[in-house]
Short mmCIF file of C-alpha atoms in Angstrom, two decimals:
data_model
loop_
_atom_site.label_atom_id
_atom_site.label_comp_id
_atom_site.label_asym_id
_atom_site.label_seq_id
_atom_site.Cartn_x
_atom_site.Cartn_y
_atom_site.Cartn_z
CA UNK A 1 42.46 151.70 118.68
CA UNK A 2 42.25 155.59 118.54
CA UNK A 3 44.22 157.46 121.20
CA UNK A 4 43.75 160.84 122.07
CA UNK A 5 47.05 163.22 121.78
CA UNK A 6 47.21 166.23 123.37
CA UNK A 7 50.20 168.40 124.72
CA UNK A 8 52.12 166.06 126.94
CA UNK A 9 49.30 163.22 127.49
CA UNK A 10 48.20 160.47 125.21
CA UNK A 11 44.99 158.29 126.53
CA UNK A 12 42.48 155.70 125.63
CA UNK A 13 38.71 156.62 126.31
CA UNK A 14 36.15 153.64 126.53
CA UNK A 15 33.13 152.75 124.83
CA UNK A 16 31.48 154.35 128.05
CA UNK A 17 33.35 157.51 127.34
CA UNK A 18 35.73 157.41 130.30
CA UNK A 19 39.62 157.57 130.50
CA UNK A 20 40.84 153.93 130.69
CA UNK A 21 44.29 154.31 129.82
CA UNK A 22 46.91 157.13 129.90
CA UNK A 23 50.68 157.98 129.74
CA UNK A 24 51.99 161.49 130.60
CA UNK A 25 55.01 163.08 129.70
CA UNK A 26 55.21 166.56 131.49
CA UNK A 27 57.85 169.34 129.54
CA UNK A 28 60.74 169.49 131.91
CA UNK A 29 62.34 172.43 129.39
CA UNK A 30 61.66 173.13 125.59
CA UNK A 31 63.44 170.06 124.34
CA UNK A 32 62.96 167.69 127.38
CA UNK A 33 59.90 165.55 128.62
CA UNK A 34 59.48 163.35 131.79
CA UNK A 35 57.69 160.20 130.88
CA UNK A 36 56.24 160.13 134.44
CA UNK A 37 53.11 158.31 133.98
CA UNK A 38 51.31 155.28 132.88
CA UNK A 39 47.95 153.84 133.92
CA UNK A 40 45.47 151.01 132.33
CA UNK A 41 42.30 150.37 133.86
CA UNK A 42 42.07 146.78 135.02
CA UNK A 43 39.63 145.76 132.56
CA UNK A 44 42.07 146.61 129.91
CA UNK A 45 44.88 145.00 131.74
CA UNK A 46 46.73 142.35 129.99
CA UNK A 47 45.52 143.30 126.51
CA UNK A 48 49.08 144.94 125.86
CA UNK A 49 47.16 148.83 126.15
CA UNK A 50 50.26 150.22 128.06
CA UNK A 51 52.69 148.84 125.12
CA UNK A 52 50.71 150.61 122.58
CA UNK A 53 50.30 153.96 124.60
CA UNK A 54 54.22 153.73 125.11
CA UNK A 55 54.62 153.27 121.33
CA UNK A 56 52.25 156.21 120.73
CA UNK A 57 53.96 158.24 123.18
CA UNK A 58 57.43 157.55 122.14
CA UNK A 59 56.78 158.32 118.30
CA UNK A 60 54.89 161.44 119.31
CA UNK A 61 58.01 162.82 121.64
CA UNK A 62 60.50 161.66 118.51
CA UNK A 63 58.31 163.42 116.54
CA UNK A 64 58.41 166.43 118.22
CA UNK A 65 62.38 166.49 118.44
CA UNK A 66 62.59 165.79 122.14
CA UNK A 67 64.25 163.75 124.42
CA UNK A 68 62.65 161.96 127.44
CA UNK A 69 63.59 161.33 131.02
CA UNK A 70 62.23 158.41 132.19
CA UNK A 71 60.89 158.39 135.90
CA UNK A 72 57.59 155.74 135.21
CA UNK A 73 58.85 152.06 135.93
CA UNK A 74 56.82 150.89 132.88
CA UNK A 75 58.66 153.68 130.95
CA UNK A 76 62.16 152.07 131.78
CA UNK A 77 61.06 148.56 131.34
CA UNK A 78 59.48 149.19 128.03
CA UNK A 79 62.35 151.59 126.56
CA UNK A 80 64.84 148.59 127.69
CA UNK A 81 62.71 146.33 125.14
CA UNK A 82 62.65 148.90 122.25
CA UNK A 83 66.60 150.21 121.01
CA UNK A 84 64.78 152.07 118.29
CA UNK A 85 64.16 154.64 120.71
CA UNK A 86 67.05 155.09 122.95
CA UNK A 87 68.29 157.99 120.80
CA UNK A 88 65.80 159.95 122.81
CA UNK A 89 66.40 158.90 126.18
CA UNK A 90 68.07 161.32 128.37
CA UNK A 91 70.03 160.41 131.23
#
């Protein structure tokens, strides 16, 4: 599965060329982003897509050396279960 990685967003485009899933993380300052939104199209729900997106976002944010404020409810739950990324959470 190939994701498109752009500044402050990672998304998946389906076979019809439509954006079918995304996670957004706008910058709060030069060292911090806010993971504020996760969307998965109904046709992809239950496939693990949201988790794969969040994994990609966590890896990208960590790669950039930034920390994340979690305001998206899905992100909060995901990070609770992925302790390997706890270092990047900013309360």
